[in-house]
mmCIF file of C-alpha atoms and ligand atoms in Angstrom:
data_model
loop_
_atom_site.group_PDB
_atom_site.id
_atom_site.type_symbol
_atom_site.label_atom_id
_atom_site.label_comp_id
_atom_site.label_asym_id
_atom_site.label_seq_id
_atom_site.Cartn_x
_atom_site.Cartn_y
_atom_site.Cartn_z
ATOM 1 C CA MET A 1 -8.226 3.522 -22.327
ATOM 2 C CA ALA A 2 -7.226 7.160 -22.736
ATOM 3 C CA LYS A 3 -3.899 8.489 -21.474
ATOM 4 C CA SER A 4 -5.729 11.384 -19.833
ATOM 5 C CA SER A 5 -8.000 9.057 -17.821
ATOM 6 C CA PRO A 6 -7.464 9.149 -14.050
ATOM 7 C CA ILE A 7 -5.681 6.664 -11.828
ATOM 8 C CA GLY A 8 -8.106 5.381 -9.215
ATOM 9 C CA LEU A 9 -6.797 4.138 -5.910
ATOM 10 C CA PHE A 10 -8.338 2.997 -2.689
ATOM 11 C CA ASP A 11 -7.621 1.989 0.872
ATOM 12 C CA SER A 12 -9.620 1.250 3.988
ATOM 13 C CA GLY A 13 -9.027 4.824 5.069
ATOM 14 C CA VAL A 14 -6.328 7.414 4.764
ATOM 15 C CA GLY A 15 -3.312 5.037 4.789
ATOM 16 C CA GLY A 16 -3.268 4.752 1.004
ATOM 17 C CA LEU A 17 -2.632 8.470 0.829
ATOM 18 C CA THR A 18 1.055 7.641 1.400
ATOM 19 C CA VAL A 19 0.938 5.882 -1.979
ATOM 20 C CA ALA A 20 -1.179 8.673 -3.508
ATOM 21 C CA HIS A 21 1.400 11.214 -2.393
ATOM 22 C CA ALA A 22 4.299 9.223 -3.841
ATOM 23 C CA LEU A 23 2.366 8.952 -7.130
ATOM 24 C CA HIS A 24 1.468 12.647 -7.135
ATOM 25 C CA THR A 25 5.132 13.578 -6.593
ATOM 26 C CA LEU A 26 6.462 11.215 -9.268
ATOM 27 C CA LEU A 27 3.686 11.731 -11.821
ATOM 28 C CA PRO A 28 2.256 15.230 -11.323
ATOM 29 C CA SER A 29 0.497 15.108 -14.710
ATOM 30 C CA GLU A 30 -1.709 12.211 -13.684
ATOM 31 C CA GLN A 31 -5.145 12.835 -12.233
ATOM 32 C CA LEU A 32 -5.793 10.786 -9.071
ATOM 33 C CA ILE A 33 -9.155 9.702 -7.732
ATOM 34 C CA TYR A 34 -8.763 8.397 -4.197
ATOM 35 C CA PHE A 35 -11.365 6.535 -2.192
ATOM 36 C CA GLY A 36 -10.842 5.869 1.527
ATOM 37 C CA ASP A 37 -13.403 3.491 2.958
ATOM 38 C CA THR A 38 -13.400 5.080 6.395
ATOM 39 C CA ALA A 39 -16.893 3.723 7.111
ATOM 40 C CA HIS A 40 -15.404 0.207 7.184
ATOM 41 C CA LEU A 41 -11.973 0.973 8.657
ATOM 42 C CA PRO A 42 -10.021 -1.072 9.679
ATOM 43 C CA TYR A 43 -9.847 -3.760 6.996
ATOM 44 C CA GLY A 44 -7.023 -5.474 8.875
ATOM 45 C CA ASP A 45 -9.424 -7.134 11.312
ATOM 46 C CA LYS A 46 -12.116 -8.027 8.752
ATOM 47 C CA SER A 47 -12.825 -11.369 7.101
ATOM 48 C CA ARG A 48 -11.607 -12.062 3.573
ATOM 49 C CA GLU A 49 -15.246 -12.079 2.365
ATOM 50 C CA ALA A 50 -15.903 -8.617 3.792
ATOM 51 C CA ILE A 51 -12.679 -7.195 2.305
ATOM 52 C CA ILE A 52 -13.611 -8.618 -1.119
ATOM 53 C CA GLN A 53 -17.109 -7.162 -0.916
ATOM 54 C CA TYR A 54 -15.845 -3.676 0.007
ATOM 55 C CA SER A 55 -13.103 -3.780 -2.633
ATOM 56 C CA LEU A 56 -15.538 -4.694 -5.411
ATOM 57 C CA GLY A 57 -17.935 -1.906 -4.404
ATOM 58 C CA ILE A 58 -15.160 0.710 -4.522
ATOM 59 C CA THR A 59 -13.786 -0.698 -7.769
ATOM 60 C CA ASP A 60 -17.221 -0.340 -9.345
ATOM 61 C CA PHE A 61 -17.257 3.325 -8.299
ATOM 62 C CA LEU A 62 -13.752 3.919 -9.732
ATOM 63 C CA LEU A 63 -14.695 2.231 -13.005
ATOM 64 C CA LYS A 64 -17.626 4.625 -13.295
ATOM 65 C CA GLN A 65 -15.072 7.461 -13.047
ATOM 66 C CA LYS A 66 -13.396 5.917 -16.123
ATOM 67 C CA CYS A 67 -10.096 5.162 -14.387
ATOM 68 C CA LYS A 68 -7.404 3.660 -16.614
ATOM 69 C CA VAL A 69 -5.685 2.035 -13.633
ATOM 70 C CA ILE A 70 -7.171 0.798 -10.398
ATOM 71 C CA LEU A 71 -4.484 0.598 -7.776
ATOM 72 C CA ILE A 72 -5.381 -1.255 -4.602
ATOM 73 C CA ALA A 73 -3.458 1.020 -2.222
ATOM 74 C CA CYS A 74 -4.117 -1.237 0.751
ATOM 75 C CA ASN A 75 -2.117 -4.332 1.632
ATOM 76 C CA SER A 76 -5.052 -6.013 3.381
ATOM 77 C CA ALA A 77 -7.159 -5.689 0.209
ATOM 78 C CA SER A 78 -4.203 -6.475 -2.094
ATOM 79 C CA ALA A 79 -3.604 -9.685 -0.124
ATOM 80 C CA ASN A 80 -7.236 -10.788 0.018
ATOM 81 C CA ALA A 81 -9.100 -9.329 -2.949
ATOM 82 C CA PHE A 82 -6.663 -8.762 -5.859
ATOM 83 C CA GLU A 83 -7.783 -11.746 -7.977
ATOM 84 C CA GLU A 84 -11.469 -10.991 -7.388
ATOM 85 C CA VAL A 85 -11.016 -7.314 -8.316
ATOM 86 C CA LYS A 86 -9.086 -8.299 -11.462
ATOM 87 C CA GLU A 87 -11.799 -10.694 -12.508
ATOM 88 C CA PHE A 88 -14.512 -8.093 -11.875
ATOM 89 C CA VAL A 89 -12.674 -5.411 -13.876
ATOM 90 C CA GLY A 90 -11.784 -7.639 -16.827
ATOM 91 C CA LYS A 91 -10.522 -5.528 -19.714
ATOM 92 C CA ARG A 92 -12.135 -2.286 -18.525
ATOM 93 C CA ALA A 93 -9.014 -1.077 -16.697
ATOM 94 C CA VAL A 94 -5.681 -2.309 -15.400
ATOM 95 C CA VAL A 95 -5.642 -3.521 -11.804
ATOM 96 C CA MET A 96 -2.466 -3.160 -9.754
ATOM 97 C CA ASN A 97 -1.699 -3.885 -6.117
ATOM 98 C CA VAL A 98 0.853 -2.740 -3.550
ATOM 99 C CA ILE A 99 2.380 -6.168 -2.895
ATOM 100 C CA ASP A 100 3.737 -7.327 -6.275
ATOM 101 C CA PRO A 101 6.182 -4.450 -6.896
ATOM 102 C CA VAL A 102 7.658 -4.801 -3.410
ATOM 103 C CA VAL A 103 8.025 -8.566 -3.775
ATOM 104 C CA THR A 104 9.792 -8.100 -7.113
ATOM 105 C CA GLN A 105 12.150 -5.538 -5.624
ATOM 106 C CA VAL A 106 13.019 -7.801 -2.694
ATOM 107 C CA CYS A 107 13.603 -10.815 -4.920
ATOM 108 C CA VAL A 108 15.691 -8.994 -7.510
ATOM 109 C CA ASP A 109 17.663 -7.405 -4.706
ATOM 110 C CA THR A 110 18.684 -10.692 -3.163
ATOM 111 C CA GLY A 111 22.348 -9.801 -3.643
ATOM 112 C CA SER A 112 21.971 -7.652 -0.545
ATOM 113 C CA VAL A 113 18.787 -9.066 1.013
ATOM 114 C CA ARG A 114 19.351 -12.259 2.991
ATOM 115 C CA SER A 115 16.722 -12.147 5.660
ATOM 116 C CA VAL A 116 13.586 -10.120 5.157
ATOM 117 C CA GLY A 117 10.911 -9.318 7.707
ATOM 118 C CA ILE A 118 7.346 -8.323 6.871
ATOM 119 C CA ILE A 119 5.029 -6.405 9.166
ATOM 120 C CA GLY A 120 1.380 -5.708 8.432
ATOM 121 C CA THR A 121 -2.206 -6.114 9.574
ATOM 122 C CA LYS A 122 -3.632 -9.466 10.634
ATOM 123 C CA ALA A 123 -5.544 -9.747 7.340
ATOM 124 C CA THR A 124 -2.306 -9.326 5.375
ATOM 125 C CA ILE A 125 0.005 -11.451 7.525
ATOM 126 C CA ASP A 126 -2.518 -14.286 8.058
ATOM 127 C CA SER A 127 -3.080 -14.539 4.285
ATOM 128 C CA ARG A 128 0.649 -15.354 3.858
ATOM 129 C CA THR A 129 0.479 -13.616 0.482
ATOM 130 C CA TYR A 130 3.946 -12.063 0.761
ATOM 131 C CA GLU A 131 5.586 -15.416 1.543
ATOM 132 C CA ARG A 132 3.758 -17.143 -1.319
ATOM 133 C CA LYS A 133 4.577 -14.421 -3.837
ATOM 134 C CA ILE A 134 8.235 -14.212 -2.767
ATOM 135 C CA LYS A 135 8.565 -17.970 -3.177
ATOM 136 C CA GLU A 136 6.909 -17.913 -6.611
ATOM 137 C CA THR A 137 8.929 -14.931 -7.807
ATOM 138 C CA LEU A 138 12.230 -16.446 -6.672
ATOM 139 C CA ALA A 139 11.360 -19.727 -8.384
ATOM 140 C CA THR A 140 10.607 -17.879 -11.631
ATOM 141 C CA LEU A 141 13.815 -15.862 -11.395
ATOM 142 C CA VAL A 142 15.866 -18.977 -10.751
ATOM 143 C CA ALA A 143 14.176 -20.804 -13.630
ATOM 144 C CA ASN A 144 14.892 -17.896 -15.968
ATOM 145 C CA SER A 145 18.456 -17.084 -15.052
ATOM 146 C CA SER A 146 21.366 -19.169 -13.926
ATOM 147 C CA GLU A 147 23.142 -15.967 -12.963
ATOM 148 C CA ILE A 148 20.443 -14.967 -10.460
ATOM 149 C CA SER A 149 20.295 -18.458 -9.042
ATOM 150 C CA ALA A 150 23.921 -18.040 -8.009
ATOM 151 C CA VAL A 151 23.200 -14.689 -6.406
ATOM 152 C CA ILE A 152 20.217 -15.802 -4.340
ATOM 153 C CA SER A 153 22.095 -18.692 -2.842
ATOM 154 C CA PRO A 154 22.025 -19.715 -0.041
ATOM 155 C CA VAL A 155 18.416 -18.767 0.840
ATOM 156 C CA LEU A 156 16.216 -15.769 1.323
ATOM 157 C CA GLN A 157 14.795 -16.053 4.830
ATOM 158 C CA VAL A 158 11.324 -14.591 5.205
ATOM 159 C CA SER A 159 9.544 -14.005 8.490
ATOM 160 C CA SER A 160 6.402 -12.077 9.184
ATOM 161 C CA LEU A 161 4.705 -10.448 12.127
ATOM 162 C CA ALA A 162 1.258 -8.921 12.536
ATOM 163 C CA THR A 163 1.475 -5.513 14.190
ATOM 164 C CA PRO A 164 -2.223 -4.647 14.587
ATOM 165 C CA LEU A 165 -1.758 -1.782 17.044
ATOM 166 C CA PHE A 166 0.164 0.341 14.537
ATOM 167 C CA VAL A 167 -2.916 1.404 12.521
ATOM 168 C CA PRO A 168 -5.016 2.692 15.452
ATOM 169 C CA MET A 169 -1.879 4.184 16.992
ATOM 170 C CA ILE A 170 -1.144 6.182 13.827
ATOM 171 C CA GLU A 171 -4.807 7.067 13.279
ATOM 172 C CA GLU A 172 -4.908 8.446 16.827
ATOM 173 C CA GLY A 173 -1.926 10.642 16.064
ATOM 174 C CA PHE A 174 0.607 8.795 18.236
ATOM 175 C CA VAL A 175 3.513 9.020 15.854
ATOM 176 C CA PHE A 176 6.608 10.747 17.149
ATOM 177 C CA ASP A 177 6.258 10.299 20.881
ATOM 178 C CA ASP A 178 6.961 7.990 23.805
ATOM 179 C CA ILE A 179 3.761 5.988 23.285
ATOM 180 C CA SER A 180 4.536 5.150 19.668
ATOM 181 C CA ASN A 181 8.178 4.444 20.508
ATOM 182 C CA ALA A 182 7.087 1.986 23.230
ATOM 183 C CA ILE A 183 4.664 0.175 20.892
ATOM 184 C CA ILE A 184 7.223 0.096 18.071
ATOM 185 C CA ARG A 185 9.815 -1.341 20.462
ATOM 186 C CA ALA A 186 7.382 -3.946 21.800
ATOM 187 C CA TYR A 187 6.646 -5.273 18.314
ATOM 188 C CA LEU A 188 10.024 -4.916 16.625
ATOM 189 C CA SER A 189 11.888 -6.649 19.434
ATOM 190 C CA ARG A 190 9.903 -9.848 18.834
ATOM 191 C CA ARG A 191 11.893 -12.923 17.932
ATOM 192 C CA GLU A 192 10.340 -13.058 14.426
ATOM 193 C CA LEU A 193 12.357 -9.986 13.462
ATOM 194 C CA ILE A 194 15.690 -10.885 15.051
ATOM 195 C CA GLY A 195 18.515 -10.875 12.508
ATOM 196 C CA ILE A 196 16.596 -9.376 9.589
ATOM 197 C CA ASP A 197 18.516 -7.152 7.194
ATOM 198 C CA SER A 198 15.463 -5.740 5.394
ATOM 199 C CA LEU A 199 11.942 -4.928 6.458
ATOM 200 C CA ILE A 200 8.842 -4.647 4.272
ATOM 201 C CA LEU A 201 6.269 -2.181 5.578
ATOM 202 C CA GLY A 202 3.292 -4.328 4.550
ATOM 203 C CA CYS A 203 0.656 -1.729 5.362
ATOM 204 C CA THR A 204 0.194 1.616 3.664
ATOM 205 C CA HIS A 205 -0.149 3.344 7.029
ATOM 206 C CA TYR A 206 3.364 2.430 8.091
ATOM 207 C CA PRO A 207 5.481 4.788 5.935
ATOM 208 C CA ILE A 208 4.319 7.469 8.399
ATOM 209 C CA ILE A 209 6.477 5.811 11.107
ATOM 210 C CA ARG A 210 9.276 4.651 8.803
ATOM 211 C CA ASN A 211 11.880 6.909 10.424
ATOM 212 C CA GLN A 212 11.056 5.690 13.910
ATOM 213 C CA ILE A 213 11.267 2.095 12.723
ATOM 214 C CA SER A 214 14.650 2.744 11.095
ATOM 215 C CA ARG A 215 15.846 4.416 14.266
ATOM 216 C CA TYR A 216 14.756 1.402 16.341
ATOM 217 C CA PHE A 217 17.096 -0.729 14.211
ATOM 218 C CA ASN A 218 19.864 1.897 14.484
ATOM 219 C CA PHE A 219 19.528 2.380 10.715
ATOM 220 C CA LYS A 220 21.132 -1.050 10.213
ATOM 221 C CA VAL A 221 18.009 -2.595 8.641
ATOM 222 C CA ASN A 222 16.905 -1.561 5.169
ATOM 223 C CA VAL A 223 13.326 -0.391 5.765
ATOM 224 C CA LEU A 224 11.863 -0.453 2.270
ATOM 225 C CA ASP A 225 10.021 2.666 1.160
ATOM 226 C CA THR A 226 7.058 0.717 -0.140
ATOM 227 C CA ALA A 227 4.996 3.745 -1.269
ATOM 228 C CA GLN A 228 7.904 4.876 -3.424
ATOM 229 C CA ILE A 229 8.446 1.395 -4.892
ATOM 230 C CA VAL A 230 4.746 1.139 -5.823
ATOM 231 C CA ALA A 231 4.704 4.610 -7.411
ATOM 232 C CA GLN A 232 7.770 3.758 -9.509
ATOM 233 C CA ASP A 233 6.121 0.545 -10.623
ATOM 234 C CA VAL A 234 3.001 2.424 -11.764
ATOM 235 C CA GLN A 235 5.212 4.904 -13.636
ATOM 236 C CA LYS A 236 7.060 2.044 -15.355
ATOM 237 C CA PHE A 237 3.804 0.346 -16.320
ATOM 238 C CA LEU A 238 2.245 3.516 -17.739
ATOM 239 C CA SER A 239 5.335 4.434 -19.687
ATOM 240 C CA GLU A 240 5.841 0.915 -21.113
ATOM 241 C CA ASN A 241 2.198 0.801 -22.211
ATOM 242 C CA ASP A 242 2.085 4.311 -23.622
ATOM 243 C CA LEU A 243 -0.453 5.368 -21.001
ATOM 244 C CA LEU A 244 1.386 8.266 -19.353
ATOM 245 C CA ASN A 245 -0.627 11.462 -19.470
ATOM 246 C CA SER A 246 1.421 13.874 -21.533
ATOM 247 C CA ASP A 247 -1.133 16.706 -21.386
ATOM 248 C CA HIS A 248 -0.249 18.391 -18.090
ATOM 249 C CA LYS A 249 -2.552 21.370 -18.710
ATOM 250 C CA GLY A 250 -5.558 19.180 -19.524
ATOM 251 C CA LYS A 251 -5.180 17.229 -16.287
ATOM 252 C CA GLY A 252 -8.305 17.027 -14.114
ATOM 253 C CA GLU A 253 -8.173 17.944 -10.416
ATOM 254 C CA ASN A 254 -7.200 15.218 -7.979
ATOM 255 C CA GLN A 255 -10.226 14.030 -6.022
ATOM 256 C CA PHE A 256 -10.284 12.553 -2.533
ATOM 257 C CA TYR A 257 -13.366 10.760 -1.241
ATOM 258 C CA VAL A 258 -14.109 9.010 2.032
ATOM 259 C CA SER A 259 -17.157 6.920 2.883
ATOM 260 C CA ASP A 260 -17.508 8.412 6.359
ATOM 261 C CA PHE A 261 -16.262 11.659 7.698
ATOM 262 C CA THR A 262 -15.130 13.224 10.921
ATOM 263 C CA PRO A 263 -13.250 16.530 10.874
ATOM 264 C CA TYR A 264 -10.259 14.706 12.351
ATOM 265 C CA PHE A 265 -9.894 12.622 9.161
ATOM 266 C CA GLU A 266 -8.885 15.707 7.221
ATOM 267 C CA VAL A 267 -6.151 16.470 9.755
ATOM 268 C CA ILE A 268 -4.772 12.933 9.505
ATOM 269 C CA ALA A 269 -5.237 12.932 5.736
ATOM 270 C CA ASN A 270 -3.060 16.023 5.459
ATOM 271 C CA MET A 271 -0.396 14.231 7.484
ATOM 272 C CA PHE A 272 -0.562 11.175 5.207
ATOM 273 C CA PHE A 273 -0.595 13.193 1.999
ATOM 274 C CA ASN A 274 2.032 15.572 3.348
ATOM 275 C CA GLU A 275 0.132 18.580 2.046
ATOM 276 C CA LYS A 276 -3.309 20.077 2.440
ATOM 277 C CA ILE A 277 -6.111 18.227 0.705
ATOM 278 C CA HIS A 278 -9.865 18.413 0.796
ATOM 279 C CA LEU A 279 -11.771 15.204 1.589
ATOM 280 C CA GLU A 280 -15.293 14.781 0.350
ATOM 281 C CA LYS A 281 -17.771 12.410 1.918
ATOM 282 C CA LEU A 282 -19.356 10.075 -0.593
ATOM 283 C CA ASN A 283 -21.598 7.239 0.400
ATOM 284 C CA ILE A 284 -21.304 4.538 -2.232
ATOM 285 C CA TRP A 285 -22.781 1.989 0.188
ATOM 286 C CA LYS A 286 -26.406 3.148 -0.078
HETATM 287 N N1 DGL B 301 -3.717 0.606 5.103
HETATM 288 C C1 DGL B 301 -4.230 -0.727 5.240
HETATM 289 C C2 DGL B 301 -3.247 -1.738 4.664
HETATM 290 O O1 DGL B 301 -2.355 -1.394 3.916
HETATM 291 C C3 DGL B 301 -4.456 -1.155 6.677
HETATM 292 C C4 DGL B 301 -5.435 -0.403 7.478
HETATM 293 C C5 DGL B 301 -6.561 -1.228 7.983
HETATM 294 O O2 DGL B 301 -6.412 -2.154 8.778
HETATM 295 O O3 DGL B 301 -7.639 -0.894 7.543
HETATM 296 O O4 DGL B 301 -3.375 -2.905 4.942
#
């Protein structure tokens, strides 16, 4: 694996661009190759088998681009296809997902986190991956440190809620208006989220409405900036494994592909990436 090789990342559509943007800001010397599977959007309503099949197809494409890291920038795919993608990739690249770094952060942060809520697509929430990983991570932390075991006492409460309307709402451009505020209120007032002190945005679309979510909670709930946490985790991994690209000048251009294209995608993509980008249509599903 060469340091100058690109980082490949994918999502069902343009949501993963929130992660791509955080990576681009933190690691400007890294070349990114992004694939948004807009032809199959949304993943959140698909079966586990379908999500695995799509994820493996995209991973194969990213491996052909010689990516050093394949980052699954989609919670639905991270929750349902991470092990399968890892097995498929083997030693050819490093596979990372958007769930593990957030789980670690929440568990290590238990001094302040007492009751955490998770919102995401049906595919993510129904898989119960966050709950399982939080439980496993806490158990490992407790087993490894008596100090942490004192801190996490009494218990870290975890509750989750599927918020399936958020993705189409954001994709349709309802983000800072009365419609989005009404939908946000309808979901966030549900009993599952009563009393939480932290909230995981378990979908890479959601950082777009992070401010509105924080405002709903009167800024009293810590709404975790998941894109930022994931980008920092990638930076840590690359630096610890001597894989950071040090040759800024030799960096290849970032590339952004989608499997289906409407002109509107580019408008939304610019919103997600927070700057102008050019999307190219590439049909890997021939
Ligand atoms: N961005 C995807 C995620 O993080 C969700 C979008 C979808 O349902 O396709 O889960």
